[in-house]
PDB file of C-alpha atoms and ligand atoms in Angstrom:
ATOM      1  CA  UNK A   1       0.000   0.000   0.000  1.00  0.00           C
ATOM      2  CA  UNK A   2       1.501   3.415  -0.746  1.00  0.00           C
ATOM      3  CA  UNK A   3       1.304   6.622   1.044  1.00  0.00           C
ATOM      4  CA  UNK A   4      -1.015   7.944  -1.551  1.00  0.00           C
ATOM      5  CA  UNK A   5      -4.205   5.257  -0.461  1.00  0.00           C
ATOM      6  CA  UNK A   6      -4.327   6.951   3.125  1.00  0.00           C
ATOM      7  CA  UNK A   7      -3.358  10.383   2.295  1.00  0.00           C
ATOM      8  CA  UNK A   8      -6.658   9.983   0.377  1.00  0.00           C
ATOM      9  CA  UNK A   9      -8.437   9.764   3.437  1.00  0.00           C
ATOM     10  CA  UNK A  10      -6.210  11.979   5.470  1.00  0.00           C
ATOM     11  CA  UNK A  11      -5.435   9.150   7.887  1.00  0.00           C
ATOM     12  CA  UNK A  12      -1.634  10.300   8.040  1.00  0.00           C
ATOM     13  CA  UNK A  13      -0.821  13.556   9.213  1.00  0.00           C
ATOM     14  CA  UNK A  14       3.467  13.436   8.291  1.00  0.00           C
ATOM     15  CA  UNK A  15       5.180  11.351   6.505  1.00  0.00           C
ATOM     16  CA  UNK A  16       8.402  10.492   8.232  1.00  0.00           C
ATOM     17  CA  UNK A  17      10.335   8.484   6.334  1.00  0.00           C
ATOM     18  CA  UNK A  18       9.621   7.102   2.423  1.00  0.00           C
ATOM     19  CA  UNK A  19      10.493   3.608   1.679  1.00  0.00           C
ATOM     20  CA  UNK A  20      13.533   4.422  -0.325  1.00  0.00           C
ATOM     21  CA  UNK A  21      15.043   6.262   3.012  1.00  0.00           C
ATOM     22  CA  UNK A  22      14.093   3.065   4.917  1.00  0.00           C
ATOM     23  CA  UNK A  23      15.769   1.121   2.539  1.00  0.00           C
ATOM     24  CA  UNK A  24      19.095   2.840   2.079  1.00  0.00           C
ATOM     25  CA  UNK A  25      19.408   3.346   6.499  1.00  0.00           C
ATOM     26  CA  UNK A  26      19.116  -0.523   6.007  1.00  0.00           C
ATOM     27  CA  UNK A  27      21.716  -1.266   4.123  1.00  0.00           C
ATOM     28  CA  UNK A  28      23.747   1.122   6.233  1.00  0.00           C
ATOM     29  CA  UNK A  29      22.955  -0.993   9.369  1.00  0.00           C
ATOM     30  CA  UNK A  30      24.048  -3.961   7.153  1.00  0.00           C
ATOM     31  CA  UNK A  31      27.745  -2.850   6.352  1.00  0.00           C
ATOM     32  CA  UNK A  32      28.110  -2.188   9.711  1.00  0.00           C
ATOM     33  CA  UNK A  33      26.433  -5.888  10.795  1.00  0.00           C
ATOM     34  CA  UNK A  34      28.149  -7.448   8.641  1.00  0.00           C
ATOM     35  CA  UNK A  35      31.570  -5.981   9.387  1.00  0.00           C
ATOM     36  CA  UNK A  36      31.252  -6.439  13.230  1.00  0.00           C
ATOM     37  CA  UNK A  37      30.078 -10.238  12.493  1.00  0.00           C
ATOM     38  CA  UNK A  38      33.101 -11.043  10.112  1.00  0.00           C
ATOM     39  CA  UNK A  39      33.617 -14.746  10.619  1.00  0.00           C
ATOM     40  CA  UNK A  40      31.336 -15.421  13.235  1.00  0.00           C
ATOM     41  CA  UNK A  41      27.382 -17.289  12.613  1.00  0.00           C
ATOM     42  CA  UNK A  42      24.571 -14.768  12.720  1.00  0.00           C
ATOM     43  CA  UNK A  43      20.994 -15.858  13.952  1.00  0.00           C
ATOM     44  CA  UNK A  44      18.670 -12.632  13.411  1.00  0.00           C
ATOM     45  CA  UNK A  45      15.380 -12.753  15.967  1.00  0.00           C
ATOM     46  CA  UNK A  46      12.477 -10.896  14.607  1.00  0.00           C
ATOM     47  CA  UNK A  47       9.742 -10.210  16.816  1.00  0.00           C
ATOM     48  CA  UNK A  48       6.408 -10.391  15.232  1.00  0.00           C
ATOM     49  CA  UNK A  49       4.691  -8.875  13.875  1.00  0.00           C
ATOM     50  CA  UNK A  50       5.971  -5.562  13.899  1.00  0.00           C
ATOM     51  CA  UNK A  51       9.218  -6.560  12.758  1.00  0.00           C
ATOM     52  CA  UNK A  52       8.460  -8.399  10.109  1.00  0.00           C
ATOM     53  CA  UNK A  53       9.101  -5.726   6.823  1.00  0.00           C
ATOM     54  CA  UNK A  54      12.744  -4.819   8.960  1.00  0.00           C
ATOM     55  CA  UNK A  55      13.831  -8.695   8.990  1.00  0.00           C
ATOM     56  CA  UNK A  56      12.760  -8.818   5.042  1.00  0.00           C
ATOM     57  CA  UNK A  57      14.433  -6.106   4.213  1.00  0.00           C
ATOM     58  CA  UNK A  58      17.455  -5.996   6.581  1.00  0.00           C
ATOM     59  CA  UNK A  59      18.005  -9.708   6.019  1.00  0.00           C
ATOM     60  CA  UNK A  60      18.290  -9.270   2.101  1.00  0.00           C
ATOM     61  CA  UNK A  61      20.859  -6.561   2.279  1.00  0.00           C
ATOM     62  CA  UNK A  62      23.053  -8.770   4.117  1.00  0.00           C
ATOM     63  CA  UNK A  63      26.030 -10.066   1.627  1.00  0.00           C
ATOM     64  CA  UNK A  64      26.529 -13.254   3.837  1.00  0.00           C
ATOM     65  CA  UNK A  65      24.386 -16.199   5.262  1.00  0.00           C
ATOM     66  CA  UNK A  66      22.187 -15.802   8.061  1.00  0.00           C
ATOM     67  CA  UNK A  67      19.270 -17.541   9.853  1.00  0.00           C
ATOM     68  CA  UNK A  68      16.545 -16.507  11.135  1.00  0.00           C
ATOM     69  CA  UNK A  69      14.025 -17.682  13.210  1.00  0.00           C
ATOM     70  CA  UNK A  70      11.001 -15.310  15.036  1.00  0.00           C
ATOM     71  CA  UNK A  71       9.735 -14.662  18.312  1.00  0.00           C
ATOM     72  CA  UNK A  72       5.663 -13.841  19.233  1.00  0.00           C
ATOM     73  CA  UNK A  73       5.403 -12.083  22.808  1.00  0.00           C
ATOM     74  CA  UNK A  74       2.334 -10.053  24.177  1.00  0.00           C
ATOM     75  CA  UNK A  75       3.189  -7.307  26.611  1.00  0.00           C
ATOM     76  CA  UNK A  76       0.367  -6.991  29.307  1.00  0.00           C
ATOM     77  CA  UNK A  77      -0.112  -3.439  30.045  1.00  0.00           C
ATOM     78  CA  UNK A  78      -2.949  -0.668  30.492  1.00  0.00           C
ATOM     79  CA  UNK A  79      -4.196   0.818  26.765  1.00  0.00           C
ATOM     80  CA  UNK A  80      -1.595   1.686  24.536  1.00  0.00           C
ATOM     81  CA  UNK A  81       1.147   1.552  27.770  1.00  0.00           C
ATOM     82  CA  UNK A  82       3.662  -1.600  28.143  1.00  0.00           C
ATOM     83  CA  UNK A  83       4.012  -2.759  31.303  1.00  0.00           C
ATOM     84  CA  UNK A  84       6.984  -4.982  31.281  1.00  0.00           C
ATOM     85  CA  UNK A  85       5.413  -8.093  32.277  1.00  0.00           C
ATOM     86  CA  UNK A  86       5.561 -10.200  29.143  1.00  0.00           C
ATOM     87  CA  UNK A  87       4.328 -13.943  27.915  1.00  0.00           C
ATOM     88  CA  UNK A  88       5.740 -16.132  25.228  1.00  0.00           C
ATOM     89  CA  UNK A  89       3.077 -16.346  22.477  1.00  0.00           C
ATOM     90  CA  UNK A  90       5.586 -18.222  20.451  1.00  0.00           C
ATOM     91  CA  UNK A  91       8.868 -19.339  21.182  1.00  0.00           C
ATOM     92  CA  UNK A  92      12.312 -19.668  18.722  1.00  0.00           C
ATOM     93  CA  UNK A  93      12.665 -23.067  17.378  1.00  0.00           C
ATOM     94  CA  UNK A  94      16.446 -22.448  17.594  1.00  0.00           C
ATOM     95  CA  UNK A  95      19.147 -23.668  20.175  1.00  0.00           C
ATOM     96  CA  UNK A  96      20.789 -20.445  21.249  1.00  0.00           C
ATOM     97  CA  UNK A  97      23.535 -22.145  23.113  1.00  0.00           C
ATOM     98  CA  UNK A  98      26.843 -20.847  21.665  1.00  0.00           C
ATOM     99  CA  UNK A  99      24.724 -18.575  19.040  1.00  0.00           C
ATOM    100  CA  UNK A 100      25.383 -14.794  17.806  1.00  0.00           C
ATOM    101  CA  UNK A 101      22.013 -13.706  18.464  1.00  0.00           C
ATOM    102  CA  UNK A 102      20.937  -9.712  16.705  1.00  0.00           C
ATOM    103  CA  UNK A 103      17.424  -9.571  18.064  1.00  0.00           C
ATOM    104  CA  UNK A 104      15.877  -7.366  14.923  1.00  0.00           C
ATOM    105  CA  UNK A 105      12.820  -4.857  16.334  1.00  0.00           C
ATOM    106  CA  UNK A 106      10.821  -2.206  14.336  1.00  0.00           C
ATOM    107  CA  UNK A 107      10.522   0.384  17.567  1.00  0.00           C
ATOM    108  CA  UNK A 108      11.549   0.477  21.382  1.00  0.00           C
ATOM    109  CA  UNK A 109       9.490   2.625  23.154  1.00  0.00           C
ATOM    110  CA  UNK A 110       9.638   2.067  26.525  1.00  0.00           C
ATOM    111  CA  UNK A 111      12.096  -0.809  26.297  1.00  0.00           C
ATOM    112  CA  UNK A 112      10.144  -2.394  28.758  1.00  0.00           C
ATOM    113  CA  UNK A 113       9.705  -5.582  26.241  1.00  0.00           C
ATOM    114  CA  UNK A 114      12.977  -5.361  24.846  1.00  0.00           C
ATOM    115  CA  UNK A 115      14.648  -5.975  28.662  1.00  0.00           C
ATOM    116  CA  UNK A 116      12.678  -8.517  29.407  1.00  0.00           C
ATOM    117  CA  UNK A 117      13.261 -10.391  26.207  1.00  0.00           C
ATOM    118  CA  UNK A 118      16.978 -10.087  26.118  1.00  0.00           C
ATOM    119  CA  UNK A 119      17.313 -11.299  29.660  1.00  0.00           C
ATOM    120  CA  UNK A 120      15.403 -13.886  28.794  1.00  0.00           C
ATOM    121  CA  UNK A 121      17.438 -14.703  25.509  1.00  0.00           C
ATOM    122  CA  UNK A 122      20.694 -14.507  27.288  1.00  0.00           C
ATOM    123  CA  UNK A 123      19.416 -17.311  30.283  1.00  0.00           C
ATOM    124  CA  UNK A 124      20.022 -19.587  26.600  1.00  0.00           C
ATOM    125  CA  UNK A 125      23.533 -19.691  27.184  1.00  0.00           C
ATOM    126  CA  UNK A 126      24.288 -17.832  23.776  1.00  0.00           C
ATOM    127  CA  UNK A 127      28.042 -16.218  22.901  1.00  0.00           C
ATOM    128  CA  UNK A 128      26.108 -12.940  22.550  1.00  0.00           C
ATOM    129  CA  UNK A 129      23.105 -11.011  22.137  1.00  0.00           C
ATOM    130  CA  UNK A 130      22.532  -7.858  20.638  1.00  0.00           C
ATOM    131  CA  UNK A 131      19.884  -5.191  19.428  1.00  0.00           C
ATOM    132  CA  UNK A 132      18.983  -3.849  15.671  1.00  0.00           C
ATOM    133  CA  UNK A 133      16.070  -1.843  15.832  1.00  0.00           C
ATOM    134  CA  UNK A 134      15.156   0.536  12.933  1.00  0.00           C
ATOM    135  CA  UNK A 135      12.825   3.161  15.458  1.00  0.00           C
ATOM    136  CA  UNK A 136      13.979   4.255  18.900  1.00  0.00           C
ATOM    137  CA  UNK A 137      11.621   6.999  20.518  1.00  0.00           C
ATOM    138  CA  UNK A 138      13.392   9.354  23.278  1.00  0.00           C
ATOM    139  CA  UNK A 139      12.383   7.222  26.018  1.00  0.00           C
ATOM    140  CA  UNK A 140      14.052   4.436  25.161  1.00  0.00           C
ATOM    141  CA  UNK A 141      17.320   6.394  24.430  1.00  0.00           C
ATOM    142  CA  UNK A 142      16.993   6.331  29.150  1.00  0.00           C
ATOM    143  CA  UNK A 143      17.251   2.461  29.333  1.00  0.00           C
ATOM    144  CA  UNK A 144      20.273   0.793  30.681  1.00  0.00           C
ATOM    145  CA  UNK A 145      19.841  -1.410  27.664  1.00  0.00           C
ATOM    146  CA  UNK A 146      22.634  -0.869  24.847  1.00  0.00           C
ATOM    147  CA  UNK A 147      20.883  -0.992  21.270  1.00  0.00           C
ATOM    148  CA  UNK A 148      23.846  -1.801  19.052  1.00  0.00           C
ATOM    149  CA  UNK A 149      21.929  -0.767  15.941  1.00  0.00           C
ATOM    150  CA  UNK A 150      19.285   2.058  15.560  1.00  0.00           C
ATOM    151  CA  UNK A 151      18.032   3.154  12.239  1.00  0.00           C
ATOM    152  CA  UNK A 152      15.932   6.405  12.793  1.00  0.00           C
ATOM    153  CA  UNK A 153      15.540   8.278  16.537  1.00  0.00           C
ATOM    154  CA  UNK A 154      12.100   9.531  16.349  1.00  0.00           C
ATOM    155  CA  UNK A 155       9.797  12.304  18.377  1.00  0.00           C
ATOM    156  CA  UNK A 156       7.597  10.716  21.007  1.00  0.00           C
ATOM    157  CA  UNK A 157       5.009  10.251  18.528  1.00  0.00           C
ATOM    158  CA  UNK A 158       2.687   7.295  17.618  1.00  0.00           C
ATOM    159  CA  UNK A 159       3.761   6.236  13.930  1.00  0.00           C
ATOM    160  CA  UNK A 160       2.718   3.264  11.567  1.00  0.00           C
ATOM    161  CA  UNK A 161       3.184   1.616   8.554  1.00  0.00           C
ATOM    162  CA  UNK A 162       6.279  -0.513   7.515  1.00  0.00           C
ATOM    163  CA  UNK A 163       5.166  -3.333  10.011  1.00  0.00           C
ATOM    164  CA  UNK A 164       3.763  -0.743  12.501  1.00  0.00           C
ATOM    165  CA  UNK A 165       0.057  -1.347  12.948  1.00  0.00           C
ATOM    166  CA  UNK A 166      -2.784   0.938  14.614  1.00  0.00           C
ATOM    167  CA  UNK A 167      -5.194  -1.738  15.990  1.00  0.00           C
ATOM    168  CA  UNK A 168      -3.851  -3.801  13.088  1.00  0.00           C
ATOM    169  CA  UNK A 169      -4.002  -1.517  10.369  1.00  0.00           C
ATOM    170  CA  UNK A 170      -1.053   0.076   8.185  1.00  0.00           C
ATOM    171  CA  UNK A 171       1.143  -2.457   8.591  1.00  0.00           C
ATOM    172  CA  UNK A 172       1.406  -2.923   4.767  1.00  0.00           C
ATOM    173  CA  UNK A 173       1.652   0.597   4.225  1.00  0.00           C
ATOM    174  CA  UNK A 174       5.306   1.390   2.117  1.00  0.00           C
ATOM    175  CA  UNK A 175       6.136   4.599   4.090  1.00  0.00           C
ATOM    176  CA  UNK A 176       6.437   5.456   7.909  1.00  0.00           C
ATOM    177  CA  UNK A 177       4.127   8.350   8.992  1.00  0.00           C
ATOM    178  CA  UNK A 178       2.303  10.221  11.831  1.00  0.00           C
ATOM    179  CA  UNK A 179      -1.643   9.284  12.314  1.00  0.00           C
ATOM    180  CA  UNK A 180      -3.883  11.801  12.112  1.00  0.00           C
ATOM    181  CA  UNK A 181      -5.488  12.194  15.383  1.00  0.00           C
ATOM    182  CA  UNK A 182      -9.153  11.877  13.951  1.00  0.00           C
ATOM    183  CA  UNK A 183      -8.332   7.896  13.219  1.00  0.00           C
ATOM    184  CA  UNK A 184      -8.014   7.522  17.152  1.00  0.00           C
ATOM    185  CA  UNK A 185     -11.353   9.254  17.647  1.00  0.00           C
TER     186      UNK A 185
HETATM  187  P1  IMP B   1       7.998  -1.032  24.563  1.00  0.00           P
HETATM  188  O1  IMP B   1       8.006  -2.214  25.500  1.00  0.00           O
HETATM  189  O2  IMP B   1       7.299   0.150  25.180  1.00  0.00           O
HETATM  190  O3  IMP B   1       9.349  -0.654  24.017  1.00  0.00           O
HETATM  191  O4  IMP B   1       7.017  -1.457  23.381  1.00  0.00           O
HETATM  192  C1  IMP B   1       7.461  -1.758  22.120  1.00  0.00           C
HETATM  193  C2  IMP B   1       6.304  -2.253  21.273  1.00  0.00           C
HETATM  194  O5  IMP B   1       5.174  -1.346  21.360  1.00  0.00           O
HETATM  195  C3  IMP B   1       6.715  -2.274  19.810  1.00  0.00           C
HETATM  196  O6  IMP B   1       7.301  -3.495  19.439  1.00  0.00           O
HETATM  197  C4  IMP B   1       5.399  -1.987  19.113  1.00  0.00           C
HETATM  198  O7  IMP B   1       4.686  -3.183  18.915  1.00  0.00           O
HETATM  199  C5  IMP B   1       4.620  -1.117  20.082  1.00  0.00           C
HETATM  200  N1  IMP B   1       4.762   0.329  19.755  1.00  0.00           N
HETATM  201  C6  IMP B   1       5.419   1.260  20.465  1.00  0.00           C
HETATM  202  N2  IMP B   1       5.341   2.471  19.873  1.00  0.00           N
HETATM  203  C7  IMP B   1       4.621   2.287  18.738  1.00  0.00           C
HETATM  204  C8  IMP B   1       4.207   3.179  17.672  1.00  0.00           C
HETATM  205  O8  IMP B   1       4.502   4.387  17.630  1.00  0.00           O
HETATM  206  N3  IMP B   1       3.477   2.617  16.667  1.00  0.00           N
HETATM  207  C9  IMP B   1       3.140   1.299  16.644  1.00  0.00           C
HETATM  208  N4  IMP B   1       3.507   0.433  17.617  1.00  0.00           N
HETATM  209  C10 IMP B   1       4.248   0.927  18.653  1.00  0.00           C
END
């Protein structure tokens, strides 16, 4: 879906970053990945189902094998808030023990999910786990967690598209963007 199909119903109010920007701060991320994994076996996480569109894309720019394998978790938490108190609505089907792990996310927010998750991922016994995420809002820039990769720092705003979904919508949408507030009333 491009930008054009909501713009015709005003449902975005700024577009923040086109596809083609996405794309090329990718491939960035992936020199760098693949320069600081020289020699060494890569397993990339996604986290469903927001990171879905970042794992295609991210894992395709890489010039060297990978695997992947994906992660479901539902945060429990008031409204639109994350508590911190997570479940395992799907688990990896791979061994981690002795594994580079590079846990790929679409946004941290509060980080709340992301702490629990890598604690949890490093109780595997793996050689190391680290953090690609292509969104980081200012919040999450105040965690003790380090995020080895970050595509985009973004305003404390509520964005979608390129995986991102409001209440399951414009996840298929090309661009990232703004909603307009009149879709949340
Ligand atoms: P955290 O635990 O607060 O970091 O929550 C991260 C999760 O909240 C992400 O993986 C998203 O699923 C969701 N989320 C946070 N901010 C946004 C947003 O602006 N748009 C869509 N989903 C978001």
């Amino acid at each position: 879906m491009d930008q054009m199909h909501v713009e015709g119903d005003l449902d975005l109010d700024q577009t923040l970053y086109s596809e083609a920007e996405i794309v090329t701060r990718l491939k960035e991320m992936a020199t760098q990945i693949e320069s600081d994994y020289e020699g060494k076996d890569l397993l990339l996480v996604g986290v469903l189902k927001g990171a879905v569109m970042v794992m295609a894309d991210l894992a395709r720019s890489l010039d060297r094998h990978v695997e992947m394998d994906w992660m479901a978790v539902s945060s429990y938490g008031s409204g639109t808030q994350s508590s911190g108190v997570v479940r395992i609505l799907k688990d990896l089907d791979t061994d981690l023990s002795g594994r580079h792990v590079l846990i790929v996310e679409d946004i941290i927010d509060t980080g709340l999910t992301l702490s629990w998750l890598i604690t949890n991922l490093r109780s595997r016994g793996p050689a190391s786990v680290e953090i690609a995420t292509l969104l980081r809002k200012p919040e999450a820039q105040r965690m003790d967690v380090d995020v080895k990769y970050v595509g985009f720092d973004i305003p404390n705003a509520f964005v979608v598209g390129y995986g991102l979904d409001y209440d399951e919508r414009y996840r298929n949408l090309r661009c990232i963007g703004t909603l307009s507030p009149h879709v949340y009333s």
